[in-house]
């Protein structure tokens, strides 16, 4: 596959209003609910990039910087940061947005998604062409994380 895409081709934004079903008894957003939203966002972004079904291979980095409360507007922004042959790193930033549209970052996560064919086997994906300086920096950081991940060996796996 020689196709190459840009970050903007698959960048996605989703807004949620935190309701009582999303919160704990203190009225704060359940972390597990946010993790579900982040995983769904990464799936959408990676499907748009790969033009295939995908599966989550890893949640590489997840940092809770602040919480969200009932009735807050929570905005998730997902983008591809790095691509391999069949895998993609997706960065999902989560913000709380106030009534004036100002956003405060409350979470950043990096997920590794793998494109799969109709039989569930890893499938080749388009490359990524970083355009801006920040996209190039994110690409190089993503490449470093890619190589670090490859050094990790799960129990029972061979190098």
Coordinates of N, CA, C and O in Angstrom, one line a residue:
X1 N 0.9 -1.2 0.0 CA 0.0 0.0 0.0 C 0.9 1.2 0.0 O 1.7 1.4 0.9
X2 N 0.8 2.1 -1.0 CA 1.6 3.3 -1.1 C 0.9 4.5 -0.7 O 1.4 5.6 -0.8
X3 N -0.4 4.4 -0.3 CA -1.2 5.6 0.1 C -0.6 6.2 1.3 O -0.1 5.6 2.3
X4 N -0.7 7.6 1.3 CA -0.2 8.4 2.5 C -1.3 9.4 2.8 O -1.9 10.0 1.9
X5 N -1.5 9.5 4.1 CA -2.6 10.5 4.6 C -1.9 11.5 5.5 O -0.9 11.3 6.0
X6 N -2.7 12.5 5.7 CA -2.3 13.6 6.6 C -3.1 13.4 8.0 O -4.1 12.8 8.0
X7 N -2.5 14.0 9.0 CA -3.2 14.0 10.3 C -4.6 14.5 10.3 O -5.5 13.9 10.8
X8 N -4.8 15.5 9.5 CA -6.2 16.1 9.5 C -7.2 15.2 8.8 O -8.4 15.4 9.0
X9 N -6.8 14.3 8.0 CA -7.7 13.4 7.3 C -8.5 12.5 8.3 O -9.6 12.1 7.9
X10 N -8.0 12.2 9.4 CA -8.7 11.4 10.4 C -8.9 12.0 11.7 O -9.5 11.4 12.6
X11 N -8.5 13.3 11.9 CA -8.7 14.0 13.2 C -10.1 14.0 13.5 O -11.0 14.3 12.6
X12 N -10.5 13.7 14.8 CA -11.9 13.6 15.1 C -12.1 14.3 16.5 O -11.2 14.2 17.3
X13 N -13.3 14.9 16.6 CA -13.6 15.6 17.9 C -15.0 15.1 18.3 O -15.9 15.0 17.4
X14 N -15.2 14.8 19.6 CA -16.5 14.4 20.1 C -16.8 15.1 21.4 O -15.9 15.3 22.2
X15 N -18.0 15.5 21.6 CA -18.4 16.3 22.8 C -19.4 15.4 23.6 O -20.4 14.9 23.0
X16 N -19.2 15.3 24.9 CA -20.2 14.7 25.8 C -20.6 15.6 26.9 O -19.8 16.5 27.3
X17 N -21.8 15.5 27.4 CA -22.2 16.2 28.6 C -22.2 15.1 29.7 O -22.9 14.1 29.5
X18 N -21.5 15.4 30.7 CA -21.4 14.4 31.8 C -22.8 14.4 32.6 O -23.2 15.4 33.1
X19 N -23.4 13.2 32.6 CA -24.7 13.1 33.3 C -24.5 12.2 34.5 O -23.4 11.6 34.7
X20 N -25.5 12.0 35.3 CA -25.4 11.2 36.5 C -25.0 9.8 36.3 O -24.3 9.2 37.1
X21 N -25.4 9.2 35.1 CA -25.0 7.8 34.9 C -23.5 7.7 34.6 O -22.9 6.6 34.6
X22 N -22.8 8.8 34.3 CA -21.3 8.8 34.1 C -20.5 9.1 35.3 O -19.3 9.1 35.3
X23 N -21.2 9.4 36.5 CA -20.5 9.9 37.6 C -20.5 8.9 38.8 O -21.4 8.0 38.9
X24 N -19.6 9.1 39.7 CA -19.5 8.4 41.0 C -20.4 9.2 42.0 O -21.0 10.2 41.7
X25 N -20.5 8.7 43.3 CA -21.4 9.4 44.3 C -21.0 10.8 44.6 O -21.8 11.6 45.1
X26 N -19.7 11.2 44.3 CA -19.3 12.6 44.5 C -19.6 13.5 43.3 O -19.3 14.6 43.3
X27 N -20.2 12.9 42.3 CA -20.6 13.7 41.1 C -19.5 13.9 40.1 O -19.5 14.8 39.2
X28 N -18.4 13.1 40.2 CA -17.3 13.2 39.3 C -17.3 12.1 38.3 O -17.7 11.0 38.6
X29 N -16.8 12.4 37.1 CA -16.8 11.4 36.0 C -16.0 10.2 36.4 O -14.8 10.3 36.9
X30 N -16.6 9.0 36.2 CA -15.9 7.8 36.4 C -14.7 7.7 35.5 O -14.9 7.9 34.3
X31 N -13.5 7.3 36.0 CA -12.4 7.1 35.1 C -12.6 6.0 34.1 O -12.2 6.2 32.9
X32 N -13.3 5.0 34.4 CA -13.6 3.9 33.5 C -14.5 4.4 32.3 O -14.3 3.9 31.2
X33 N -15.4 5.3 32.6 CA -16.3 5.8 31.5 C -15.4 6.6 30.6 O -15.5 6.5 29.4
X34 N -14.5 7.5 31.1 CA -13.6 8.2 30.3 C -12.7 7.3 29.4 O -12.5 7.6 28.2
X35 N -12.2 6.3 30.0 CA -11.4 5.3 29.3 C -12.2 4.7 28.1 O -11.6 4.6 27.0
X36 N -13.4 4.4 28.4 CA -14.3 3.9 27.3 C -14.4 4.9 26.1 O -14.2 4.5 25.0
X37 N -14.6 6.1 26.5 CA -14.8 7.2 25.5 C -13.5 7.4 24.7 O -13.5 7.5 23.5
X38 N -12.3 7.3 25.4 CA -11.0 7.4 24.8 C -10.8 6.3 23.8 O -10.3 6.5 22.7
X39 N -11.1 5.1 24.2 CA -10.9 3.9 23.4 C -11.8 4.0 22.1 O -11.4 3.7 21.0
X40 N -13.0 4.4 22.3 CA -13.9 4.6 21.2 C -13.4 5.7 20.2 O -13.4 5.5 19.0
X41 N -12.9 6.8 20.7 CA -12.3 7.8 19.9 C -11.1 7.3 19.1 O -11.0 7.5 17.9
X42 N -10.2 6.6 19.8 CA -9.0 6.0 19.1 C -9.5 5.1 18.0 O -8.9 5.0 16.9
X43 N -10.5 4.3 18.2 CA -11.1 3.4 17.2 C -11.6 4.1 16.0 O -11.3 3.7 14.9
X44 N -12.3 5.2 16.2 CA -12.8 6.0 15.1 C -11.7 6.6 14.3 O -11.7 6.5 13.1
X45 N -10.8 7.2 15.0 CA -9.6 7.9 14.3 C -8.9 6.9 13.5 O -8.5 7.1 12.3
X46 N -8.5 5.7 14.1 CA -7.7 4.7 13.4 C -8.5 4.1 12.2 O -7.9 3.7 11.2
X47 N -9.8 3.9 12.4 CA -10.6 3.4 11.3 C -10.6 4.4 10.1 O -10.5 4.0 8.9
X48 N -10.7 5.6 10.4 CA -10.7 6.7 9.4 C -9.4 6.7 8.6 O -9.3 6.8 7.4
X49 N -8.3 6.5 9.4 CA -7.0 6.5 8.8 C -6.7 5.2 7.9 O -6.3 5.3 6.8
X50 N -7.0 4.1 8.5 CA -6.7 2.8 7.9 C -7.7 2.4 6.9 O -7.4 1.5 6.0
X51 N -8.9 2.9 7.0 CA -10.0 2.4 6.1 C -10.3 1.0 6.3 O -10.7 0.2 5.4
X52 N -10.1 0.5 7.6 CA -10.3 -0.9 7.9 C -10.9 -1.0 9.3 O -10.8 0.0 10.1
X53 N -11.3 -2.2 9.7 CA -11.6 -2.5 11.1 C -10.3 -2.4 11.9 O -9.2 -2.7 11.3
X54 N -10.4 -2.1 13.2 CA -9.2 -2.0 14.0 C -9.5 -2.7 15.3 O -10.6 -3.0 15.7
X55 N -8.4 -3.0 16.0 CA -8.5 -3.5 17.4 C -7.5 -2.7 18.3 O -6.4 -2.3 17.8
X56 N -7.8 -2.6 19.5 CA -6.9 -1.9 20.4 C -5.8 -2.8 20.9 O -6.1 -3.9 21.4
X57 N -4.5 -2.4 20.6 CA -3.4 -3.3 21.0 C -2.8 -2.9 22.4 O -2.3 -3.7 23.1
X58 N -2.9 -1.6 22.6 CA -2.3 -1.1 23.9 C -2.8 0.3 24.2 O -3.1 1.1 23.4
X59 N -2.9 0.5 25.5 CA -3.1 1.9 26.0 C -1.8 2.2 26.7 O -1.4 1.7 27.7
X60 N -1.0 3.0 25.9 CA 0.4 3.1 26.3 C 0.6 4.2 27.3 O 1.5 4.0 28.1
X61 N -0.2 5.2 27.4 CA 0.1 6.3 28.2 C -1.2 7.0 28.6 O -1.9 7.4 27.6
X62 N -1.6 7.0 29.8 CA -2.9 7.6 30.2 C -2.6 8.4 31.5 O -2.2 7.9 32.5
X63 N -2.8 9.7 31.4 CA -2.6 10.6 32.6 C -3.8 11.4 32.9 O -4.3 12.1 32.0
X64 N -4.3 11.2 34.1 CA -5.5 12.0 34.6 C -4.9 13.3 35.2 O -4.3 13.2 36.3
X65 N -5.1 14.4 34.6 CA -4.6 15.7 35.1 C -5.6 16.4 36.0 O -5.2 17.1 36.9
X66 N -6.8 16.2 35.7 CA -7.9 16.8 36.5 C -9.2 16.0 36.2 O -9.3 15.2 35.3
X67 N -10.2 16.3 37.0 CA -11.5 15.6 36.8 C -12.5 16.4 36.1 O -12.3 17.5 35.7
X68 N -13.6 15.8 35.9 CA -14.8 16.4 35.3 C -16.0 16.1 36.2 O -16.0 15.1 36.8
X69 N -16.9 17.0 36.2 CA -18.1 16.9 37.1 C -19.4 16.8 36.3 O -19.4 17.1 35.1
X70 N -20.4 16.4 37.0 CA -21.7 16.3 36.4 C -22.1 17.6 35.7 O -21.8 18.7 36.3
X71 N -22.6 17.6 34.5 CA -23.1 18.7 33.7 C -21.9 19.4 33.0 O -22.1 20.3 32.2
X72 N -20.6 19.0 33.2 CA -19.5 19.5 32.4 C -19.6 19.0 31.0 O -20.1 17.9 30.7
X73 N -19.2 19.9 30.1 CA -19.0 19.4 28.7 C -17.6 18.9 28.6 O -16.6 19.6 28.9
X74 N -17.5 17.7 28.1 CA -16.2 17.0 28.0 C -15.9 16.8 26.5 O -16.8 16.3 25.8
X75 N -14.8 17.3 26.0 CA -14.4 17.3 24.6 C -13.2 16.4 24.4 O -12.2 16.5 25.1
X76 N -13.4 15.4 23.5 CA -12.2 14.5 23.2 C -11.8 14.8 21.8 O -12.6 14.9 20.9
X77 N -10.5 15.0 21.6 CA -9.9 15.2 20.3 C -8.9 14.1 20.0 O -7.9 14.0 20.8
X78 N -9.1 13.4 18.9 CA -8.2 12.3 18.6 C -7.5 12.6 17.3 O -8.1 13.1 16.4
X79 N -6.2 12.1 17.2 CA -5.4 12.3 16.0 C -4.4 11.2 15.9 O -3.9 10.7 17.0
X80 N -4.0 10.8 14.7 CA -2.9 9.9 14.5 C -1.6 10.6 14.7 O -1.5 11.7 14.2
X81 N -0.7 10.0 15.4 CA 0.6 10.6 15.7 C 1.7 9.9 15.0 O 2.8 10.5 14.7
X82 N 1.6 8.6 14.8 CA 2.6 7.7 14.2 C 2.0 6.5 13.6 O 1.0 6.0 14.1
X83 N 2.6 6.1 12.5 CA 2.1 4.8 11.9 C 3.3 3.9 11.6 O 4.4 4.3 11.3
X84 N 3.0 2.6 11.8 CA 3.9 1.6 11.4 C 3.4 0.9 10.2 O 2.7 1.5 9.4
X85 N 3.6 -0.4 10.0 CA 3.1 -1.1 8.8 C 1.7 -1.5 9.0 O 0.9 -1.4 8.0
X86 N 1.3 -1.9 10.2 CA -0.2 -2.3 10.4 C -0.7 -1.5 11.6 O -1.9 -1.6 11.9
X87 N 0.1 -0.9 12.4 CA -0.3 -0.2 13.6 C -0.3 1.3 13.6 O 0.5 1.9 12.7
X88 N -1.1 1.9 14.4 CA -1.1 3.4 14.5 C -1.1 3.8 15.9 O -1.8 3.1 16.8
X89 N -0.4 4.8 16.2 CA -0.5 5.4 17.5 C -1.5 6.6 17.4 O -1.4 7.4 16.5
X90 N -2.4 6.6 18.4 CA -3.5 7.6 18.4 C -3.4 8.4 19.7 O -3.3 7.8 20.8
X91 N -3.3 9.7 19.6 CA -3.3 10.6 20.8 C -4.7 11.1 21.0 O -5.3 11.6 20.0
X92 N -5.2 10.9 22.2 CA -6.6 11.5 22.5 C -6.4 12.4 23.7 O -6.0 12.0 24.8
X93 N -6.7 13.7 23.4 CA -6.7 14.7 24.4 C -8.2 14.9 24.9 O -9.1 15.0 24.1
X94 N -8.3 15.1 26.2 CA -9.7 15.3 26.8 C -9.7 16.6 27.5 O -8.7 16.9 28.3
X95 N -10.7 17.4 27.2 CA -10.8 18.7 27.8 C -12.2 18.9 28.5 O -13.1 18.3 28.1
X96 N -12.2 19.8 29.5 CA -13.5 20.3 30.0 C -13.6 21.6 29.3 O -12.7 22.5 29.3
X97 N -14.8 21.9 28.7 CA -15.1 23.1 28.0 C -16.1 23.9 28.8 O -17.2 23.4 29.1
X98 N -15.8 25.2 29.0 CA -16.8 26.1 29.7 C -17.8 26.7 28.7 O -17.7 26.5 27.5
X99 N -18.7 27.5 29.2 CA -19.7 28.1 28.3 C -19.2 29.1 27.3 O -19.8 29.4 26.3
X100 N -18.0 29.6 27.6 CA -17.4 30.5 26.6 C -16.5 29.8 25.6 O -15.9 30.4 24.7
X101 N -16.5 28.5 25.6 CA -15.7 27.7 24.7 C -14.3 27.5 25.0 O -13.5 27.0 24.3
X102 N -13.9 28.0 26.2 CA -12.5 27.8 26.7 C -12.3 26.4 27.2 O -13.2 25.8 27.9
X103 N -11.2 25.8 26.8 CA -10.9 24.4 27.2 C -9.8 24.2 28.1 O -8.8 24.9 28.0
X104 N -9.9 23.3 29.1 CA -8.9 22.9 30.0 C -8.5 21.5 29.8 O -9.4 20.6 29.9
X105 N -7.3 21.2 29.5 CA -6.9 19.8 29.3 C -7.0 19.0 30.7 O -6.4 19.4 31.7
X106 N -7.7 17.9 30.7 CA -7.8 17.1 31.9 C -7.2 15.7 31.7 O -7.0 15.0 32.7
X107 N -6.9 15.3 30.5 CA -6.4 13.9 30.2 C -5.7 13.9 28.9 O -6.2 14.5 27.9
X108 N -4.7 13.1 28.8 CA -4.0 12.8 27.5 C -3.7 11.3 27.6 O -3.2 10.8 28.5
X109 N -4.0 10.6 26.4 CA -3.8 9.2 26.3 C -3.2 8.9 25.0 O -3.5 9.5 24.0
X110 N -2.3 7.9 24.9 CA -1.8 7.4 23.7 C -2.2 5.9 23.6 O -2.0 5.1 24.6
X111 N -2.8 5.5 22.5 CA -3.3 4.2 22.3 C -2.6 3.6 21.0 O -2.4 4.4 20.1
X112 N -2.4 2.3 21.0 CA -1.9 1.7 19.8 C -3.1 0.9 19.2 O -3.6 0.0 19.9
X113 N -3.4 1.1 18.0 CA -4.5 0.5 17.3 C -3.9 -0.3 16.1 O -2.9 0.2 15.5
X114 N -4.4 -1.5 15.8 CA -3.9 -2.3 14.7 C -5.1 -2.5 13.8 O -6.2 -2.9 14.2
X115 N -4.8 -2.3 12.5 CA -5.8 -2.6 11.5 C -5.9 -4.1 11.2 O -4.8 -4.7 11.2
X116 N -7.1 -4.6 11.0 CA -7.2 -6.0 10.7 C -8.0 -6.2 9.4 O -8.9 -5.4 9.1
X117 N -7.8 -7.3 8.8 CA -8.5 -7.7 7.6 C -9.8 -8.5 8.0 O -10.1 -8.6 9.2
X118 N -10.5 -9.0 7.0 CA -11.8 -9.7 7.3 C -11.6 -11.0 8.1 O -12.5 -11.5 8.8
X119 N -10.4 -11.5 8.2 CA -10.1 -12.7 9.0 C -9.5 -12.4 10.3 O -9.1 -13.3 11.1
X120 N -9.4 -11.1 10.6 CA -8.8 -10.7 11.9 C -7.3 -10.6 12.0 O -6.7 -10.4 13.0
X121 N -6.6 -10.7 10.8 CA -5.2 -10.7 10.7 C -4.7 -9.2 10.5 O -5.4 -8.4 9.9
X122 N -3.6 -8.8 11.1 CA -3.1 -7.5 10.9 C -3.0 -7.2 9.4 O -2.6 -8.0 8.6
X123 N -3.4 -5.9 9.1 CA -3.5 -5.5 7.7 C -2.7 -4.2 7.5 O -2.7 -3.3 8.3
X124 N -2.1 -4.1 6.3 CA -1.3 -2.9 6.0 C -2.2 -1.6 6.0 O -3.3 -1.7 5.6
X125 N -1.6 -0.5 6.4 CA -2.3 0.7 6.5 C -1.5 1.8 5.7 O -0.4 1.7 5.4
X126 N -2.2 2.9 5.4 CA -1.5 4.0 4.8 C -0.5 4.6 5.7 O -0.6 4.6 6.9
X127 N 0.5 5.3 5.1 CA 1.5 6.0 5.9 C 0.9 7.3 6.4 O -0.2 7.6 6.1
X128 N 1.7 8.0 7.1 CA 1.3 9.3 7.6 C 2.3 10.4 7.2 O 3.5 10.2 7.4
X129 N 1.8 11.5 6.7 CA 2.7 12.6 6.3 C 2.5 13.8 7.3 O 1.5 14.5 7.2
X130 N 3.4 13.9 8.2 CA 3.2 15.1 9.1 C 3.5 16.4 8.4 O 4.5 16.4 7.6
X131 N 2.7 17.4 8.6 CA 2.8 18.6 7.8 C 3.4 19.7 8.6 O 4.3 20.4 8.2
X132 N 2.9 20.0 9.8 CA 3.3 21.1 10.6 C 4.5 20.6 11.5 O 4.8 19.4 11.6
X133 N 5.2 21.6 12.1 CA 6.3 21.3 12.9 C 5.9 20.5 14.1 O 6.5 19.5 14.5
X134 N 4.7 20.8 14.7 CA 4.2 20.1 15.9 C 3.9 18.6 15.5 O 4.1 17.7 16.3
X135 N 3.3 18.4 14.3 CA 3.0 17.1 13.8 C 4.3 16.3 13.6 O 4.4 15.1 13.9
X136 N 5.4 16.9 13.1 CA 6.7 16.3 12.9 C 7.3 15.9 14.3 O 7.8 14.8 14.5
X137 N 7.2 16.8 15.3 CA 7.7 16.5 16.6 C 6.9 15.3 17.2 O 7.5 14.5 17.8
X138 N 5.6 15.3 17.0 CA 4.8 14.3 17.6 C 5.1 12.9 16.9 O 5.2 11.9 17.5
X139 N 5.4 13.0 15.6 CA 5.8 11.8 14.8 C 7.1 11.2 15.5 O 7.2 10.0 15.7
X140 N 8.1 12.1 15.7 CA 9.4 11.6 16.2 C 9.2 11.0 17.6 O 9.8 10.0 18.0
X141 N 8.4 11.7 18.5 CA 8.1 11.1 19.8 C 7.4 9.8 19.7 O 7.6 8.9 20.5
X142 N 6.4 9.7 18.8 CA 5.7 8.5 18.5 C 6.6 7.4 18.1 O 6.4 6.2 18.5
X143 N 7.5 7.7 17.2 CA 8.5 6.7 16.8 C 9.3 6.2 17.9 O 9.6 5.0 18.0
X144 N 9.7 7.1 18.8 CA 10.5 6.6 20.0 C 9.6 5.7 20.9 O 10.1 4.6 21.3
X145 N 8.4 6.0 21.1 CA 7.5 5.2 21.9 C 7.3 3.8 21.2 O 7.2 2.8 21.8
X146 N 7.2 3.9 19.9 CA 7.1 2.6 19.1 C 8.2 1.7 19.4 O 8.0 0.5 19.6
X147 N 9.4 2.2 19.3 CA 10.6 1.4 19.5 C 10.7 0.9 21.0 O 11.1 -0.2 21.3
X148 N 10.3 1.8 21.9 CA 10.3 1.4 23.3 C 9.3 0.2 23.5 O 9.6 -0.7 24.3
X149 N 8.1 0.3 22.9 CA 7.1 -0.7 23.1 C 7.7 -2.1 22.5 O 7.4 -3.1 23.1
X150 N 8.4 -2.0 21.4 CA 8.9 -3.2 20.8 C 9.9 -3.9 21.7 O 10.2 -5.1 21.6
X151 N 10.6 -3.1 22.6 CA 11.5 -3.7 23.5 C 10.8 -4.5 24.7 O 11.5 -5.3 25.3
X152 N 9.6 -4.1 24.9 CA 8.8 -4.8 26.0 C 8.4 -6.2 25.5 O 7.9 -6.3 24.4
X153 N 8.5 -7.1 26.4 CA 8.0 -8.5 26.1 C 7.0 -8.9 27.1 O 7.2 -8.8 28.3
X154 N 5.8 -9.3 26.6 CA 4.8 -9.7 27.5 C 5.1 -11.1 28.0 O 5.8 -11.9 27.2
X155 N 4.7 -11.5 29.2 CA 5.0 -12.9 29.7 C 4.5 -13.9 28.7 O 3.4 -13.8 28.1
X156 N 5.3 -14.9 28.4 CA 5.0 -16.0 27.5 C 5.3 -15.7 26.0 O 5.2 -16.6 25.2
X157 N 5.7 -14.5 25.7 CA 6.1 -14.1 24.4 C 7.6 -14.2 24.2 O 8.3 -14.0 25.1
X158 N 8.0 -14.5 23.0 CA 9.4 -14.5 22.7 C 9.8 -13.2 22.0 O 9.0 -12.5 21.4
X159 N 11.1 -12.8 22.1 CA 11.5 -11.6 21.5 C 11.6 -11.8 20.0 O 11.8 -12.8 19.5

